[in-house]
XYZ file of C-alpha atoms in Angstrom:
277
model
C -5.671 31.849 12.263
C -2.462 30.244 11.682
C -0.392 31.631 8.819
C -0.927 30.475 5.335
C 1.228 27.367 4.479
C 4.880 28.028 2.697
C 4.707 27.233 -1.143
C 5.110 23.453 -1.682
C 7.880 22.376 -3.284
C 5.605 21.068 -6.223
C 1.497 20.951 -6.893
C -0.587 19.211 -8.602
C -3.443 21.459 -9.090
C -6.860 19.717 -9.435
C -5.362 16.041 -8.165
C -8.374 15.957 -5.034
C -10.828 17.326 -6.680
C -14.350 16.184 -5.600
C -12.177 13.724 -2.946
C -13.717 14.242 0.647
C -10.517 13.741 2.464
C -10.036 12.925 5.903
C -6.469 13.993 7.839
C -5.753 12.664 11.601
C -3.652 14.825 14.024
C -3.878 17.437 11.203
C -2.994 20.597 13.821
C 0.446 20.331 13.744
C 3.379 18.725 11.984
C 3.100 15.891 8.981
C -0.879 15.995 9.437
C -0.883 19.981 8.908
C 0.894 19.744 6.152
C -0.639 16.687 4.255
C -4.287 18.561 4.866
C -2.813 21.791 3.540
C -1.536 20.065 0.392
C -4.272 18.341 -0.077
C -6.502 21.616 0.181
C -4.447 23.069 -2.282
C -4.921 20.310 -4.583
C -8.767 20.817 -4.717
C -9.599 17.989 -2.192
C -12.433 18.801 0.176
C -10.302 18.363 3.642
C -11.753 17.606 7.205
C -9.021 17.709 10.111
C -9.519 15.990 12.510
C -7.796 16.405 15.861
C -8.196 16.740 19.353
C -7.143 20.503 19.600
C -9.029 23.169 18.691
C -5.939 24.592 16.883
C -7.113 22.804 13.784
C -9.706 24.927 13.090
C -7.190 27.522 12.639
C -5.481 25.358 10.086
C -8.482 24.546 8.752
C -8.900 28.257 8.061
C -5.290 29.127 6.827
C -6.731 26.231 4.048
C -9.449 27.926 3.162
C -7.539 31.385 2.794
C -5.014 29.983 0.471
C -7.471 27.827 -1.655
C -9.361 31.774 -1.686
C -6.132 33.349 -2.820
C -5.392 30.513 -5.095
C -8.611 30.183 -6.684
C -8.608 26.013 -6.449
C -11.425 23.935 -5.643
C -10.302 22.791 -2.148
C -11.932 23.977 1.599
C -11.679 22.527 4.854
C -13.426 21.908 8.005
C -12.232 20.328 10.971
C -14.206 18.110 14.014
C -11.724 18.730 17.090
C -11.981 17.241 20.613
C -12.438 13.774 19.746
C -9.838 11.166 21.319
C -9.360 8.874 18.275
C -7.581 6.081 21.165
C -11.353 5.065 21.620
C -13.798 4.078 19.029
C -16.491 6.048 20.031
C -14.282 8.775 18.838
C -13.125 7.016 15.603
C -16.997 6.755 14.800
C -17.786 10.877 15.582
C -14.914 11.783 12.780
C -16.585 9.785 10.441
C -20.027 10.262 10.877
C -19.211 13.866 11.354
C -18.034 13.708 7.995
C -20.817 12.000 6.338
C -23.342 14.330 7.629
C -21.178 17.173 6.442
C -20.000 15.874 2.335
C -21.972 12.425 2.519
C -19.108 10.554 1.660
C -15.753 10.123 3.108
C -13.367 8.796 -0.139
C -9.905 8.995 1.358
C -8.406 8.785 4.816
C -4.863 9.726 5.896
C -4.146 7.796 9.312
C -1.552 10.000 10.637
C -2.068 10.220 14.601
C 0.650 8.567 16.795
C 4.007 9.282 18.333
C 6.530 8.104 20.589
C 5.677 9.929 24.415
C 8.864 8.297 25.955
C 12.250 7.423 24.480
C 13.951 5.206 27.209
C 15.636 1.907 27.216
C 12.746 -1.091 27.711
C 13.506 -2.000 30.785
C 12.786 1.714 32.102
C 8.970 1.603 30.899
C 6.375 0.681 33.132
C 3.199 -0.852 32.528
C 1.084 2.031 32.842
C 3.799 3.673 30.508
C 3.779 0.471 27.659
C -0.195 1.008 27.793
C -0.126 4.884 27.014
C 2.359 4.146 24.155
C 0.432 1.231 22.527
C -2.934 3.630 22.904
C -1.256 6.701 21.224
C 0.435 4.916 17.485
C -1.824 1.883 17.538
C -5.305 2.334 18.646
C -6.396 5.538 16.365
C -5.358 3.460 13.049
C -7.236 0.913 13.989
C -10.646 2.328 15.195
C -10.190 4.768 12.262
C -9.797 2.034 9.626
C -12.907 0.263 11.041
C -14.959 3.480 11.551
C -14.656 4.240 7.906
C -14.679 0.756 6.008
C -18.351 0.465 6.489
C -18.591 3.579 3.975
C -16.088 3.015 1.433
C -17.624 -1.161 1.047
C -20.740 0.300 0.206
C -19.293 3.135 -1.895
C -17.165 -0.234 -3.535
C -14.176 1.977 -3.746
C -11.909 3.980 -1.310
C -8.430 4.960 -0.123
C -6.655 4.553 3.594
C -2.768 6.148 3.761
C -1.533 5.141 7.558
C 1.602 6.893 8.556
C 3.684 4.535 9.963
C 7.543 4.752 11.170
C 10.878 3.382 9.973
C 11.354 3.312 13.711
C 10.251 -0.953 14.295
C 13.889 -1.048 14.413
C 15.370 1.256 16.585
C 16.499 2.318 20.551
C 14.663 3.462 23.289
C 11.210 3.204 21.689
C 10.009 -0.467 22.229
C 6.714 -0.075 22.776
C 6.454 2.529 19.982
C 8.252 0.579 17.443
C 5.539 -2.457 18.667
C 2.738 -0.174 18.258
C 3.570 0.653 14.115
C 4.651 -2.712 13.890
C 0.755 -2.762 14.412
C 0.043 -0.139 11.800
C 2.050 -1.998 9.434
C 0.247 -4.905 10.392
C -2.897 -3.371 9.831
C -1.903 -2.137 6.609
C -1.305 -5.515 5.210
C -3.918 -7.562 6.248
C -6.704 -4.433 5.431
C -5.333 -4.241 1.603
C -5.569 -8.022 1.030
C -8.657 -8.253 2.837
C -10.840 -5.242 0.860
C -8.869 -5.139 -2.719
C -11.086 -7.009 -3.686
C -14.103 -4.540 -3.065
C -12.346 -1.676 -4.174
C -10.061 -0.328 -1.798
C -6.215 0.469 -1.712
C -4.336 0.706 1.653
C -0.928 2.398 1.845
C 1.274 2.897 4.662
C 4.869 5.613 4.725
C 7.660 4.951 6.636
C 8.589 8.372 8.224
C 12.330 8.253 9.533
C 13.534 11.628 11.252
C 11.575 15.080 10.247
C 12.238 18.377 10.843
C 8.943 20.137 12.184
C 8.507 23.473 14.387
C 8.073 23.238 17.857
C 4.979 21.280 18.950
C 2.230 23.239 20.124
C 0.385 20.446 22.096
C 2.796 17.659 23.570
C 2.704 14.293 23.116
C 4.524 13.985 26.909
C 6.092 15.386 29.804
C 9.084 15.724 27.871
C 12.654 14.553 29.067
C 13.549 15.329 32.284
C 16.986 15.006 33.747
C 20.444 14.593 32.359
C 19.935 10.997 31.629
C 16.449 11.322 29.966
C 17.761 13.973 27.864
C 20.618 11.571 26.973
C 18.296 8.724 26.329
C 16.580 10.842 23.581
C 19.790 12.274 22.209
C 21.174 8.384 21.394
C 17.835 8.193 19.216
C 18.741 11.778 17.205
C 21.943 10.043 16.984
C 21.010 6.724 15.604
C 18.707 8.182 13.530
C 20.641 10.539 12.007
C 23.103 8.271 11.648
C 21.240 5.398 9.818
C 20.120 7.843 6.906
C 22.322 7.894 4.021
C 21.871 11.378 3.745
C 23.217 11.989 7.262
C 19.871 14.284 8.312
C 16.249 14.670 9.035
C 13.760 14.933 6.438
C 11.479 18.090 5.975
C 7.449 18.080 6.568
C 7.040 18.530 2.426
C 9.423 15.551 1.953
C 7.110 13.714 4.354
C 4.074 14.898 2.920
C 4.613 14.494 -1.026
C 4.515 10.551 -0.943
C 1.662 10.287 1.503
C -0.190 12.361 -0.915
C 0.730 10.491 -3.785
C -0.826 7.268 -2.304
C -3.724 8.981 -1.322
C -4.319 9.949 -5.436
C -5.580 8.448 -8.041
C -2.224 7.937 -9.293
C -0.750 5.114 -6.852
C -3.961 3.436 -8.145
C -2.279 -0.049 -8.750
C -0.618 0.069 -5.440
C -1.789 -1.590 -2.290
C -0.510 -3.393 1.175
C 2.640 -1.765 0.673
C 5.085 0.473 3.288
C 6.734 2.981 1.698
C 9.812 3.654 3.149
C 10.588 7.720 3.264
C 13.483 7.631 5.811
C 16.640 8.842 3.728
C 17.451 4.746 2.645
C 17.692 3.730 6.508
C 15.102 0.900 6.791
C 14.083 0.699 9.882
């Protein structure tokens, strides 16, 4: 079981509940910490991931919600590969058979595998990129729209990136370009017919080590360089001069996903220390 979450930096109890809540790449970093908060909130939480290690978060959830005496629990459906829709359409229908319903989803899989300049990528490379930050959105949103039309209302939060303007990520920046994309053209398309999508911004975050990697990982004095001129840049484009933290990430993505952000739609929320992207 992974340890129970640190105390948030501010709760409110009761916000989810009833809300069957559905978190992607909820094992580690942003995702972990937007299901725990969620939990704790009263929200009945499925993680979905491919590693197994979310059914240990899943279960450091439950303990606190125990401890806390809130409404919340969680359950996660691990394994599936959210790149293909076959997998997209598991985590959903997982969840229907499990709560019946699925009222909120918090699109939050993605992340750059290779920080290089463009001309360094290779095809094969540009393909794996595009698959990662683009494709689970996208399957995701269409997996679960069938659901929320009939239900006539629901919620979709992507996680984006201030990072469509930046180095060494091109294919990255193209793929939540995408997501942003997506965002847009979903929340004009279904307001309609009761649903709000939402998109954040991350810039920089602090976040422990990562426990399953996205990538080899730099290797070589000039890879490690490449991904120190991104640190740099990104750093250096906050006002603030530093990362953000996973609760600073986490607070406005939950705050879309309420009840309270219930007049806002097709926007992306910039949380990125006033750089822009």
């Amino acid at each position: 079981m992974t340890p129970l979450p640190e105390p948030f930096s501010a709760l409110s109890p009761g916000r989810f509940n009833g809300k069957v809540v559905l978190v992607t790449g909820a094992a580690q970093g942003i995702g972990q910490r937007v299901a725990e908060r969620i939990g704790a909130e009263g929200g009945t939480v499925v993680l979905v991931d491919r590693s197994e290690l979310a059914e240990q978060v899943a279960d450091g959830i439950n303990e606190h919600v125990a401890k806390n005496g809130s409404e919340g629990s969680a359950s996660a459906v691990t394994g599936v590969d959210l790149e293909q829709f076959a997998g997209a359409e598991l985590a959903v229908s997982e969840t229907l058979q499990r709560h019946g319903r699925a009222d909120i989803l918090v699109n939050n899989v993605g992340g750059a595998i290779l920080m290089r300049p463009f001309e360094h990528f290779d095809a094969e490379q540009i393909q794996k990129e595009i698959n990662r930050s683009l494709f689970p959105t996208l399957w995701m949103c269409r997996a679960v729209l069938p659901t929320m039309l009939e239900a006539g209302s629901g919620t979709i939060v992507n996680v984006s990136s201030n990072a469509t303007r930046g180095i060494n990520r091109v294919p990255y920046s193209a793929a939540k370009g995408g997501v942003n994309g997506i965002t847009q053209a979903l929340a004009m398309e279904t307001a309609g017919r009761g649903i709000r999508v939402m998109a954040t911004a991350p810039g920089g975050t602090e976040a422990p080590p990562r426990k399953v990697q996205r990538g080899p990982g730099p290797e070589g004095e000039q890879e490690q360089a490449w991904v120190k001129d991104v640190v740099d840049q990104v750093t250096e484009s906050t006002f603030f001069k530093r990362y953000g933290t996973l609760d600073e990430q986490a607070a406005p993505i939950v705050f879309l996903a309420s009840d309270e952000a219930s007049y806002m739609t097709g926007s992306v929320i910039q949380v990125s220390g006033g750089d822009m992207g």
